[in-house]
PDB file of C-alpha atoms in Angstrom:
ATOM      1  CA  UNK A   1     102.568  62.895 113.415  1.00  0.00           C
ATOM      2  CA  UNK A   2     105.148  64.888 111.469  1.00  0.00           C
ATOM      3  CA  UNK A   3     104.916  68.663 111.756  1.00  0.00           C
ATOM      4  CA  UNK A   4     103.609  70.316 108.602  1.00  0.00           C
ATOM      5  CA  UNK A   5     105.598  73.087 106.942  1.00  0.00           C
ATOM      6  CA  UNK A   6     104.021  75.682 104.641  1.00  0.00           C
ATOM      7  CA  UNK A   7     105.997  76.485 101.501  1.00  0.00           C
ATOM      8  CA  UNK A   8     105.217  79.893 100.006  1.00  0.00           C
ATOM      9  CA  UNK A   9     106.485  80.640  96.508  1.00  0.00           C
ATOM     10  CA  UNK A  10     106.905  84.268  95.397  1.00  0.00           C
ATOM     11  CA  UNK A  11     107.066  83.822  91.662  1.00  0.00           C
ATOM     12  CA  UNK A  12     108.185  87.177  90.192  1.00  0.00           C
ATOM     13  CA  UNK A  13     108.158  90.139  92.616  1.00  0.00           C
ATOM     14  CA  UNK A  14     109.428  93.634  91.856  1.00  0.00           C
ATOM     15  CA  UNK A  15     113.102  93.363  92.852  1.00  0.00           C
ATOM     16  CA  UNK A  16     114.681  91.599  89.901  1.00  0.00           C
ATOM     17  CA  UNK A  17     114.504  93.007  86.387  1.00  0.00           C
ATOM     18  CA  UNK A  18     113.947  91.078  83.145  1.00  0.00           C
ATOM     19  CA  UNK A  19     117.549  91.265  81.930  1.00  0.00           C
ATOM     20  CA  UNK A  20     118.814  89.385  84.991  1.00  0.00           C
ATOM     21  CA  UNK A  21     117.340  86.007  84.096  1.00  0.00           C
ATOM     22  CA  UNK A  22     115.486  84.542  81.091  1.00  0.00           C
ATOM     23  CA  UNK A  23     113.493  82.467  83.585  1.00  0.00           C
ATOM     24  CA  UNK A  24     111.890  85.390  85.447  1.00  0.00           C
ATOM     25  CA  UNK A  25     108.119  85.330  84.733  1.00  0.00           C
ATOM     26  CA  UNK A  26     106.969  88.527  83.034  1.00  0.00           C
ATOM     27  CA  UNK A  27     103.768  87.996  81.039  1.00  0.00           C
ATOM     28  CA  UNK A  28     100.455  86.972  82.596  1.00  0.00           C
ATOM     29  CA  UNK A  29     100.760  83.498  81.068  1.00  0.00           C
ATOM     30  CA  UNK A  30     104.305  83.082  82.410  1.00  0.00           C
ATOM     31  CA  UNK A  31     103.210  84.203  85.873  1.00  0.00           C
ATOM     32  CA  UNK A  32     100.219  81.838  85.825  1.00  0.00           C
ATOM     33  CA  UNK A  33     102.280  78.878  84.660  1.00  0.00           C
ATOM     34  CA  UNK A  34     104.984  79.625  87.237  1.00  0.00           C
ATOM     35  CA  UNK A  35     102.430  79.741  90.048  1.00  0.00           C
ATOM     36  CA  UNK A  36     100.717  76.525  88.932  1.00  0.00           C
ATOM     37  CA  UNK A  37     104.063  74.768  88.570  1.00  0.00           C
ATOM     38  CA  UNK A  38     105.148  75.908  92.027  1.00  0.00           C
ATOM     39  CA  UNK A  39     101.893  74.627  93.512  1.00  0.00           C
ATOM     40  CA  UNK A  40     102.276  71.281  91.784  1.00  0.00           C
ATOM     41  CA  UNK A  41     105.805  71.039  93.225  1.00  0.00           C
ATOM     42  CA  UNK A  42     104.518  71.572  96.765  1.00  0.00           C
ATOM     43  CA  UNK A  43     103.877  75.268  97.398  1.00  0.00           C
ATOM     44  CA  UNK A  44     100.709  75.728  99.455  1.00  0.00           C
ATOM     45  CA  UNK A  45     100.738  79.524  98.924  1.00  0.00           C
ATOM     46  CA  UNK A  46     101.735  81.543  95.854  1.00  0.00           C
ATOM     47  CA  UNK A  47     102.675  85.200  96.410  1.00  0.00           C
ATOM     48  CA  UNK A  48     101.897  87.200  93.283  1.00  0.00           C
ATOM     49  CA  UNK A  49     102.962  90.481  91.702  1.00  0.00           C
ATOM     50  CA  UNK A  50     102.112  91.707  88.196  1.00  0.00           C
ATOM     51  CA  UNK A  51     104.336  93.193  85.509  1.00  0.00           C
ATOM     52  CA  UNK A  52     103.903  95.082  82.264  1.00  0.00           C
ATOM     53  CA  UNK A  53     104.120  92.252  79.692  1.00  0.00           C
ATOM     54  CA  UNK A  54     105.935  94.501  77.217  1.00  0.00           C
ATOM     55  CA  UNK A  55     108.888  95.561  79.354  1.00  0.00           C
ATOM     56  CA  UNK A  56     108.614  93.687  82.667  1.00  0.00           C
ATOM     57  CA  UNK A  57     108.160  96.786  84.796  1.00  0.00           C
ATOM     58  CA  UNK A  58     106.174  96.233  88.035  1.00  0.00           C
ATOM     59  CA  UNK A  59     102.483  97.036  87.499  1.00  0.00           C
ATOM     60  CA  UNK A  60     100.103  97.345  90.451  1.00  0.00           C
ATOM     61  CA  UNK A  61      96.915  98.078  88.503  1.00  0.00           C
ATOM     62  CA  UNK A  62      94.139  95.566  89.268  1.00  0.00           C
ATOM     63  CA  UNK A  63      93.779  95.025  85.523  1.00  0.00           C
ATOM     64  CA  UNK A  64      97.306  93.647  85.349  1.00  0.00           C
ATOM     65  CA  UNK A  65      96.426  90.895  87.857  1.00  0.00           C
ATOM     66  CA  UNK A  66      93.169  89.777  86.250  1.00  0.00           C
ATOM     67  CA  UNK A  67      94.604  87.598  83.442  1.00  0.00           C
ATOM     68  CA  UNK A  68      96.496  85.274  85.782  1.00  0.00           C
ATOM     69  CA  UNK A  69      94.418  85.246  88.973  1.00  0.00           C
ATOM     70  CA  UNK A  70      91.515  83.370  87.426  1.00  0.00           C
ATOM     71  CA  UNK A  71      93.801  80.930  85.602  1.00  0.00           C
ATOM     72  CA  UNK A  72      95.668  80.002  88.788  1.00  0.00           C
ATOM     73  CA  UNK A  73      92.419  79.682  90.763  1.00  0.00           C
ATOM     74  CA  UNK A  74      90.824  77.446  88.116  1.00  0.00           C
ATOM     75  CA  UNK A  75      93.814  75.140  87.749  1.00  0.00           C
ATOM     76  CA  UNK A  76      95.074  74.909  91.337  1.00  0.00           C
ATOM     77  CA  UNK A  77      93.785  74.691  94.900  1.00  0.00           C
ATOM     78  CA  UNK A  78      96.714  76.769  96.173  1.00  0.00           C
ATOM     79  CA  UNK A  79      96.226  79.814  98.396  1.00  0.00           C
ATOM     80  CA  UNK A  80      96.662  82.996  96.346  1.00  0.00           C
ATOM     81  CA  UNK A  81      98.459  85.851  98.103  1.00  0.00           C
ATOM     82  CA  UNK A  82      98.348  89.286  96.442  1.00  0.00           C
ATOM     83  CA  UNK A  83     101.067  91.801  97.227  1.00  0.00           C
ATOM     84  CA  UNK A  84     100.354  95.181  98.802  1.00  0.00           C
ATOM     85  CA  UNK A  85     104.089  95.920  98.672  1.00  0.00           C
ATOM     86  CA  UNK A  86     104.055  96.476  94.924  1.00  0.00           C
ATOM     87  CA  UNK A  87     107.359  98.212  94.299  1.00  0.00           C
ATOM     88  CA  UNK A  88     109.306 100.702  96.451  1.00  0.00           C
ATOM     89  CA  UNK A  89     108.591 103.405  93.852  1.00  0.00           C
ATOM     90  CA  UNK A  90     104.806 103.243  94.421  1.00  0.00           C
ATOM     91  CA  UNK A  91     102.517 105.032  96.873  1.00  0.00           C
ATOM     92  CA  UNK A  92     100.351 103.009  99.236  1.00  0.00           C
ATOM     93  CA  UNK A  93      97.116 104.043  97.507  1.00  0.00           C
ATOM     94  CA  UNK A  94      98.355 102.351  94.326  1.00  0.00           C
ATOM     95  CA  UNK A  95      99.828  99.366  96.115  1.00  0.00           C
ATOM     96  CA  UNK A  96      96.633  98.351  97.944  1.00  0.00           C
ATOM     97  CA  UNK A  97      94.287  98.423  94.932  1.00  0.00           C
ATOM     98  CA  UNK A  98      94.594  94.780  93.751  1.00  0.00           C
ATOM     99  CA  UNK A  99      94.102  93.312  97.237  1.00  0.00           C
ATOM    100  CA  UNK A 100      91.210  95.688  97.958  1.00  0.00           C
ATOM    101  CA  UNK A 101      89.500  94.772  94.687  1.00  0.00           C
ATOM    102  CA  UNK A 102      90.091  91.009  94.535  1.00  0.00           C
ATOM    103  CA  UNK A 103      89.717  90.258  98.281  1.00  0.00           C
ATOM    104  CA  UNK A 104      92.233  87.362  98.362  1.00  0.00           C
ATOM    105  CA  UNK A 105      92.657  84.866 101.178  1.00  0.00           C
ATOM    106  CA  UNK A 106      96.058  86.403 101.929  1.00  0.00           C
ATOM    107  CA  UNK A 107      97.758  89.714 101.092  1.00  0.00           C
ATOM    108  CA  UNK A 108     101.261  90.791 102.001  1.00  0.00           C
ATOM    109  CA  UNK A 109     101.816  93.670 104.432  1.00  0.00           C
ATOM    110  CA  UNK A 110     105.140  95.381 105.096  1.00  0.00           C
ATOM    111  CA  UNK A 111     105.784  96.480 108.689  1.00  0.00           C
ATOM    112  CA  UNK A 112     108.078  99.451 108.320  1.00  0.00           C
ATOM    113  CA  UNK A 113     109.747 102.123 106.197  1.00  0.00           C
ATOM    114  CA  UNK A 114     113.293 101.232 105.256  1.00  0.00           C
ATOM    115  CA  UNK A 115     116.243 101.649 102.952  1.00  0.00           C
ATOM    116  CA  UNK A 116     115.796  99.069 100.180  1.00  0.00           C
ATOM    117  CA  UNK A 117     119.131  98.709  98.434  1.00  0.00           C
ATOM    118  CA  UNK A 118     118.960  97.044  95.027  1.00  0.00           C
ATOM    119  CA  UNK A 119     121.879  98.966  93.507  1.00  0.00           C
ATOM    120  CA  UNK A 120     124.586  96.377  94.423  1.00  0.00           C
ATOM    121  CA  UNK A 121     123.108  94.153  91.704  1.00  0.00           C
ATOM    122  CA  UNK A 122     124.598  96.608  89.199  1.00  0.00           C
ATOM    123  CA  UNK A 123     128.008  95.146  90.084  1.00  0.00           C
ATOM    124  CA  UNK A 124     126.872  91.818  88.613  1.00  0.00           C
ATOM    125  CA  UNK A 125     124.522  92.895  85.830  1.00  0.00           C
ATOM    126  CA  UNK A 126     125.854  95.394  83.275  1.00  0.00           C
ATOM    127  CA  UNK A 127     123.606  95.122  80.217  1.00  0.00           C
ATOM    128  CA  UNK A 128     119.872  95.768  80.195  1.00  0.00           C
ATOM    129  CA  UNK A 129     117.171  95.213  77.585  1.00  0.00           C
ATOM    130  CA  UNK A 130     114.822  97.934  78.836  1.00  0.00           C
ATOM    131  CA  UNK A 131     115.539 101.564  79.601  1.00  0.00           C
ATOM    132  CA  UNK A 132     113.826 101.524  83.025  1.00  0.00           C
ATOM    133  CA  UNK A 133     115.964  98.774  84.595  1.00  0.00           C
ATOM    134  CA  UNK A 134     119.287 100.504  85.316  1.00  0.00           C
ATOM    135  CA  UNK A 135     117.727 103.719  86.753  1.00  0.00           C
ATOM    136  CA  UNK A 136     115.325 101.645  88.869  1.00  0.00           C
ATOM    137  CA  UNK A 137     118.231  99.793  90.490  1.00  0.00           C
ATOM    138  CA  UNK A 138     120.516 102.834  90.757  1.00  0.00           C
ATOM    139  CA  UNK A 139     117.685 104.916  92.236  1.00  0.00           C
ATOM    140  CA  UNK A 140     117.509 102.641  95.263  1.00  0.00           C
ATOM    141  CA  UNK A 141     120.601 104.395  96.684  1.00  0.00           C
ATOM    142  CA  UNK A 142     118.376 107.353  97.545  1.00  0.00           C
ATOM    143  CA  UNK A 143     114.971 105.701  97.898  1.00  0.00           C
ATOM    144  CA  UNK A 144     112.994 104.919 101.026  1.00  0.00           C
ATOM    145  CA  UNK A 145     110.507 102.059 100.829  1.00  0.00           C
ATOM    146  CA  UNK A 146     107.754 103.892 102.648  1.00  0.00           C
ATOM    147  CA  UNK A 147     105.548 101.972 105.095  1.00  0.00           C
ATOM    148  CA  UNK A 148     104.577 104.472 107.793  1.00  0.00           C
ATOM    149  CA  UNK A 149     102.140 103.727 110.614  1.00  0.00           C
ATOM    150  CA  UNK A 150      99.555 105.631 108.589  1.00  0.00           C
ATOM    151  CA  UNK A 151     100.299 103.578 105.449  1.00  0.00           C
ATOM    152  CA  UNK A 152      99.971 100.302 107.334  1.00  0.00           C
ATOM    153  CA  UNK A 153      96.718 101.405 108.931  1.00  0.00           C
ATOM    154  CA  UNK A 154      95.420 102.505 105.507  1.00  0.00           C
ATOM    155  CA  UNK A 155      95.949  99.010 104.092  1.00  0.00           C
ATOM    156  CA  UNK A 156      94.405  97.362 107.147  1.00  0.00           C
ATOM    157  CA  UNK A 157      91.306  99.541 107.144  1.00  0.00           C
ATOM    158  CA  UNK A 158      90.889  99.380 103.359  1.00  0.00           C
ATOM    159  CA  UNK A 159      90.863  95.572 103.488  1.00  0.00           C
ATOM    160  CA  UNK A 160      89.128  95.256 106.875  1.00  0.00           C
ATOM    161  CA  UNK A 161      85.795  93.983 105.554  1.00  0.00           C
ATOM    162  CA  UNK A 162      87.295  91.545 103.036  1.00  0.00           C
ATOM    163  CA  UNK A 163      88.218  88.683 105.359  1.00  0.00           C
ATOM    164  CA  UNK A 164      91.769  88.828 104.007  1.00  0.00           C
ATOM    165  CA  UNK A 165      94.585  87.758 106.331  1.00  0.00           C
ATOM    166  CA  UNK A 166      98.107  89.050 105.945  1.00  0.00           C
ATOM    167  CA  UNK A 167     101.563  87.713 105.244  1.00  0.00           C
ATOM    168  CA  UNK A 168     103.245  90.192 107.571  1.00  0.00           C
ATOM    169  CA  UNK A 169     106.696  90.953 106.187  1.00  0.00           C
ATOM    170  CA  UNK A 170     109.237  91.892 108.861  1.00  0.00           C
ATOM    171  CA  UNK A 171     112.653  92.996 107.624  1.00  0.00           C
ATOM    172  CA  UNK A 172     114.040  93.869 111.041  1.00  0.00           C
ATOM    173  CA  UNK A 173     113.434  93.368 114.763  1.00  0.00           C
ATOM    174  CA  UNK A 174     111.616  96.694 115.130  1.00  0.00           C
ATOM    175  CA  UNK A 175     109.039  95.497 112.612  1.00  0.00           C
ATOM    176  CA  UNK A 176     107.956  92.799 115.060  1.00  0.00           C
ATOM    177  CA  UNK A 177     107.264  95.494 117.659  1.00  0.00           C
ATOM    178  CA  UNK A 178     105.280  97.485 115.083  1.00  0.00           C
ATOM    179  CA  UNK A 179     103.223  94.346 114.453  1.00  0.00           C
ATOM    180  CA  UNK A 180     102.661  93.957 118.203  1.00  0.00           C
ATOM    181  CA  UNK A 181     101.413  97.564 118.275  1.00  0.00           C
ATOM    182  CA  UNK A 182      98.759  96.850 115.628  1.00  0.00           C
ATOM    183  CA  UNK A 183      97.781  93.590 117.337  1.00  0.00           C
ATOM    184  CA  UNK A 184      97.353  95.457 120.633  1.00  0.00           C
ATOM    185  CA  UNK A 185      95.120  97.979 118.854  1.00  0.00           C
ATOM    186  CA  UNK A 186      92.978  95.165 117.464  1.00  0.00           C
ATOM    187  CA  UNK A 187      93.705  96.032 113.828  1.00  0.00           C
ATOM    188  CA  UNK A 188      95.466  92.718 113.108  1.00  0.00           C
ATOM    189  CA  UNK A 189      93.913  89.497 114.365  1.00  0.00           C
ATOM    190  CA  UNK A 190      95.624  86.281 115.393  1.00  0.00           C
ATOM    191  CA  UNK A 191      96.790  83.775 114.296  1.00  0.00           C
ATOM    192  CA  UNK A 192      99.516  85.849 112.668  1.00  0.00           C
ATOM    193  CA  UNK A 193     101.524  84.794 109.623  1.00  0.00           C
ATOM    194  CA  UNK A 194     104.925  86.431 110.175  1.00  0.00           C
ATOM    195  CA  UNK A 195     107.314  86.402 107.221  1.00  0.00           C
ATOM    196  CA  UNK A 196     110.818  87.286 108.413  1.00  0.00           C
ATOM    197  CA  UNK A 197     113.034  88.628 105.618  1.00  0.00           C
ATOM    198  CA  UNK A 198     116.810  88.201 105.803  1.00  0.00           C
ATOM    199  CA  UNK A 199     119.653  89.509 103.662  1.00  0.00           C
ATOM    200  CA  UNK A 200     118.010  92.457 101.905  1.00  0.00           C
ATOM    201  CA  UNK A 201     120.320  95.496 102.069  1.00  0.00           C
ATOM    202  CA  UNK A 202     118.651  97.862 104.544  1.00  0.00           C
ATOM    203  CA  UNK A 203     117.125  95.105 106.694  1.00  0.00           C
ATOM    204  CA  UNK A 204     118.434  92.488 109.086  1.00  0.00           C
ATOM    205  CA  UNK A 205     121.332  90.340 107.896  1.00  0.00           C
ATOM    206  CA  UNK A 206     121.433  86.635 106.999  1.00  0.00           C
ATOM    207  CA  UNK A 207     123.614  85.347 109.857  1.00  0.00           C
ATOM    208  CA  UNK A 208     122.211  82.358 111.775  1.00  0.00           C
ATOM    209  CA  UNK A 209     122.197  84.518 114.915  1.00  0.00           C
ATOM    210  CA  UNK A 210     119.966  87.025 113.110  1.00  0.00           C
ATOM    211  CA  UNK A 211     117.502  84.241 112.300  1.00  0.00           C
ATOM    212  CA  UNK A 212     117.518  82.991 115.885  1.00  0.00           C
ATOM    213  CA  UNK A 213     117.076  86.542 117.237  1.00  0.00           C
ATOM    214  CA  UNK A 214     114.003  87.070 115.041  1.00  0.00           C
ATOM    215  CA  UNK A 215     112.473  83.820 116.257  1.00  0.00           C
ATOM    216  CA  UNK A 216     113.201  84.516 119.936  1.00  0.00           C
ATOM    217  CA  UNK A 217     111.688  87.982 119.709  1.00  0.00           C
ATOM    218  CA  UNK A 218     108.573  86.798 117.877  1.00  0.00           C
ATOM    219  CA  UNK A 219     108.114  83.982 120.403  1.00  0.00           C
ATOM    220  CA  UNK A 220     108.294  86.475 123.263  1.00  0.00           C
ATOM    221  CA  UNK A 221     105.855  88.911 121.639  1.00  0.00           C
ATOM    222  CA  UNK A 222     103.317  86.498 120.148  1.00  0.00           C
ATOM    223  CA  UNK A 223     103.658  83.173 121.972  1.00  0.00           C
ATOM    224  CA  UNK A 224     101.541  80.521 120.283  1.00  0.00           C
ATOM    225  CA  UNK A 225      99.472  83.042 118.320  1.00  0.00           C
ATOM    226  CA  UNK A 226     101.577  83.031 115.166  1.00  0.00           C
ATOM    227  CA  UNK A 227     103.046  80.973 112.355  1.00  0.00           C
ATOM    228  CA  UNK A 228     106.640  81.885 111.562  1.00  0.00           C
ATOM    229  CA  UNK A 229     108.020  81.806 108.035  1.00  0.00           C
ATOM    230  CA  UNK A 230     111.322  82.969 106.567  1.00  0.00           C
ATOM    231  CA  UNK A 231     112.762  84.099 103.299  1.00  0.00           C
ATOM    232  CA  UNK A 232     116.448  84.501 102.587  1.00  0.00           C
ATOM    233  CA  UNK A 233     117.429  86.865  99.779  1.00  0.00           C
ATOM    234  CA  UNK A 234     119.701  85.611  97.028  1.00  0.00           C
ATOM    235  CA  UNK A 235     122.248  82.992  98.037  1.00  0.00           C
ATOM    236  CA  UNK A 236     120.754  82.921 101.543  1.00  0.00           C
ATOM    237  CA  UNK A 237     117.488  81.374 100.381  1.00  0.00           C
ATOM    238  CA  UNK A 238     118.037  77.669 101.025  1.00  0.00           C
ATOM    239  CA  UNK A 239     120.439  77.898 104.029  1.00  0.00           C
ATOM    240  CA  UNK A 240     117.963  80.083 105.924  1.00  0.00           C
ATOM    241  CA  UNK A 241     115.064  77.857 104.847  1.00  0.00           C
ATOM    242  CA  UNK A 242     116.910  74.861 106.296  1.00  0.00           C
ATOM    243  CA  UNK A 243     117.645  76.625 109.593  1.00  0.00           C
ATOM    244  CA  UNK A 244     114.079  77.866 109.994  1.00  0.00           C
ATOM    245  CA  UNK A 245     112.494  74.528 109.120  1.00  0.00           C
ATOM    246  CA  UNK A 246     114.653  72.884 111.769  1.00  0.00           C
ATOM    247  CA  UNK A 247     113.588  75.573 114.283  1.00  0.00           C
ATOM    248  CA  UNK A 248     109.869  75.020 113.760  1.00  0.00           C
ATOM    249  CA  UNK A 249     109.254  77.526 110.979  1.00  0.00           C
ATOM    250  CA  UNK A 250     107.784  77.644 107.493  1.00  0.00           C
ATOM    251  CA  UNK A 251     109.684  78.674 104.359  1.00  0.00           C
ATOM    252  CA  UNK A 252     109.363  80.935 101.352  1.00  0.00           C
ATOM    253  CA  UNK A 253     111.219  80.546  98.071  1.00  0.00           C
ATOM    254  CA  UNK A 254     110.730  81.856  94.537  1.00  0.00           C
ATOM    255  CA  UNK A 255     112.356  84.005  91.887  1.00  0.00           C
ATOM    256  CA  UNK A 256     111.161  87.180  93.621  1.00  0.00           C
ATOM    257  CA  UNK A 257     113.605  86.418  96.434  1.00  0.00           C
ATOM    258  CA  UNK A 258     116.442  84.679  94.583  1.00  0.00           C
ATOM    259  CA  UNK A 259     117.268  84.006  90.941  1.00  0.00           C
ATOM    260  CA  UNK A 260     119.588  81.165  91.895  1.00  0.00           C
ATOM    261  CA  UNK A 261     119.474  77.442  92.626  1.00  0.00           C
ATOM    262  CA  UNK A 262     123.184  77.106  93.431  1.00  0.00           C
ATOM    263  CA  UNK A 263     126.438  79.100  93.210  1.00  0.00           C
ATOM    264  CA  UNK A 264     126.483  80.817  89.825  1.00  0.00           C
ATOM    265  CA  UNK A 265     123.562  78.728  88.561  1.00  0.00           C
ATOM    266  CA  UNK A 266     120.280  80.405  87.670  1.00  0.00           C
ATOM    267  CA  UNK A 267     117.118  78.617  88.734  1.00  0.00           C
ATOM    268  CA  UNK A 268     115.225  77.514  85.638  1.00  0.00           C
ATOM    269  CA  UNK A 269     111.840  77.779  87.337  1.00  0.00           C
ATOM    270  CA  UNK A 270     110.094  78.594  90.580  1.00  0.00           C
ATOM    271  CA  UNK A 271     109.143  74.928  90.835  1.00  0.00           C
ATOM    272  CA  UNK A 272     112.838  74.007  90.932  1.00  0.00           C
ATOM    273  CA  UNK A 273     113.294  76.105  94.070  1.00  0.00           C
ATOM    274  CA  UNK A 274     110.129  74.662  95.641  1.00  0.00           C
ATOM    275  CA  UNK A 275     111.452  71.150  95.032  1.00  0.00           C
ATOM    276  CA  UNK A 276     114.751  72.082  96.689  1.00  0.00           C
ATOM    277  CA  UNK A 277     112.896  73.415  99.740  1.00  0.00           C
ATOM    278  CA  UNK A 278     110.715  70.315  99.813  1.00  0.00           C
ATOM    279  CA  UNK A 279     113.798  68.109  99.817  1.00  0.00           C
ATOM    280  CA  UNK A 280     115.132  69.971 102.876  1.00  0.00           C
ATOM    281  CA  UNK A 281     111.804  69.741 104.718  1.00  0.00           C
ATOM    282  CA  UNK A 282     111.286  66.057 104.055  1.00  0.00           C
ATOM    283  CA  UNK A 283     114.937  65.363 104.830  1.00  0.00           C
ATOM    284  CA  UNK A 284     114.279  66.728 108.319  1.00  0.00           C
ATOM    285  CA  UNK A 285     111.436  64.235 108.781  1.00  0.00           C
ATOM    286  CA  UNK A 286     108.800  66.931 108.347  1.00  0.00           C
ATOM    287  CA  UNK A 287     105.769  67.038 106.049  1.00  0.00           C
ATOM    288  CA  UNK A 288     104.977  69.621 103.376  1.00  0.00           C
ATOM    289  CA  UNK A 289     101.637  71.308 104.101  1.00  0.00           C
ATOM    290  CA  UNK A 290      98.894  71.142 101.496  1.00  0.00           C
ATOM    291  CA  UNK A 291      96.896  74.270 100.614  1.00  0.00           C
ATOM    292  CA  UNK A 292      94.071  73.099 102.874  1.00  0.00           C
ATOM    293  CA  UNK A 293      96.564  72.460 105.674  1.00  0.00           C
ATOM    294  CA  UNK A 294      97.744  76.053 105.253  1.00  0.00           C
ATOM    295  CA  UNK A 295      94.158  77.331 105.327  1.00  0.00           C
ATOM    296  CA  UNK A 296      93.627  75.522 108.609  1.00  0.00           C
ATOM    297  CA  UNK A 297      96.944  76.635 110.136  1.00  0.00           C
ATOM    298  CA  UNK A 298      96.352  80.298 109.217  1.00  0.00           C
ATOM    299  CA  UNK A 299      92.546  80.361 109.741  1.00  0.00           C
ATOM    300  CA  UNK A 300      91.895  81.535 106.183  1.00  0.00           C
ATOM    301  CA  UNK A 301      88.431  82.225 104.798  1.00  0.00           C
ATOM    302  CA  UNK A 302      88.692  79.821 101.833  1.00  0.00           C
ATOM    303  CA  UNK A 303      89.211  80.142  98.111  1.00  0.00           C
ATOM    304  CA  UNK A 304      85.453  80.330  97.435  1.00  0.00           C
ATOM    305  CA  UNK A 305      85.209  83.735  99.140  1.00  0.00           C
ATOM    306  CA  UNK A 306      87.583  85.731  96.944  1.00  0.00           C
ATOM    307  CA  UNK A 307      86.531  88.217  94.258  1.00  0.00           C
ATOM    308  CA  UNK A 308      88.096  86.561  91.225  1.00  0.00           C
TER     309      UNK A 308
END
């Protein structure tokens, strides 16, 4: 039988700002439709952030998630993954609130504090519709995305009774060792869902050797107790997806991670990127995992046990 590959789609995120692309989902309806479209195209998991519908600013209040969570759940069988990353400007107590309240099947979890450089995008984008966008990007020169051991433990203990598993985001090799530390302490249970992030300024680079090094290290630390997935930022999205799929991994796409579908060409939807990833996976003789395949592969609790 063909190996099954999980496609995750991160539909809006908190990295890109509204002026960068007319296709970036902002309102609850746009986020819901983007998630449903991505699922219909083949995404087994949708990774969701919320935004202020008036200006597109990241919004981590549980109330901001409510309008689209129920719509996506009612219209799709996909696994819903709620961010605990929020935005680098937020404290962990704010970031964890939606996942703690809604008790999703999956929530994201960042494995380390880091520089998180968004300011190079100012070289490409010069005009902004909203007054928060330029300072938000420029401020990343002097901003630490804080994820201390205490912060990570706070998220884990806050969500401990919810049955939520984690998309464990690792932006560098040291983050894998931090994950191993929490596994050894019994605070994170296997099977693990490790999301390796490549090409974000402040984290590991996008070179093929970087991808291979991440995989080798994770294999050594976790053996058969994990599912490996990758995301490549910006232009690295599809090349890294192709490499990882060929190496036995799963893939993540979406407008959170890249606004593009080709050189100089904006993606018109999240579904367009999912279809491109699907074409790579099926071209390798592999099979795209369904949501229920993903639930089985990741030992998830099921969509009937969430609080939305």
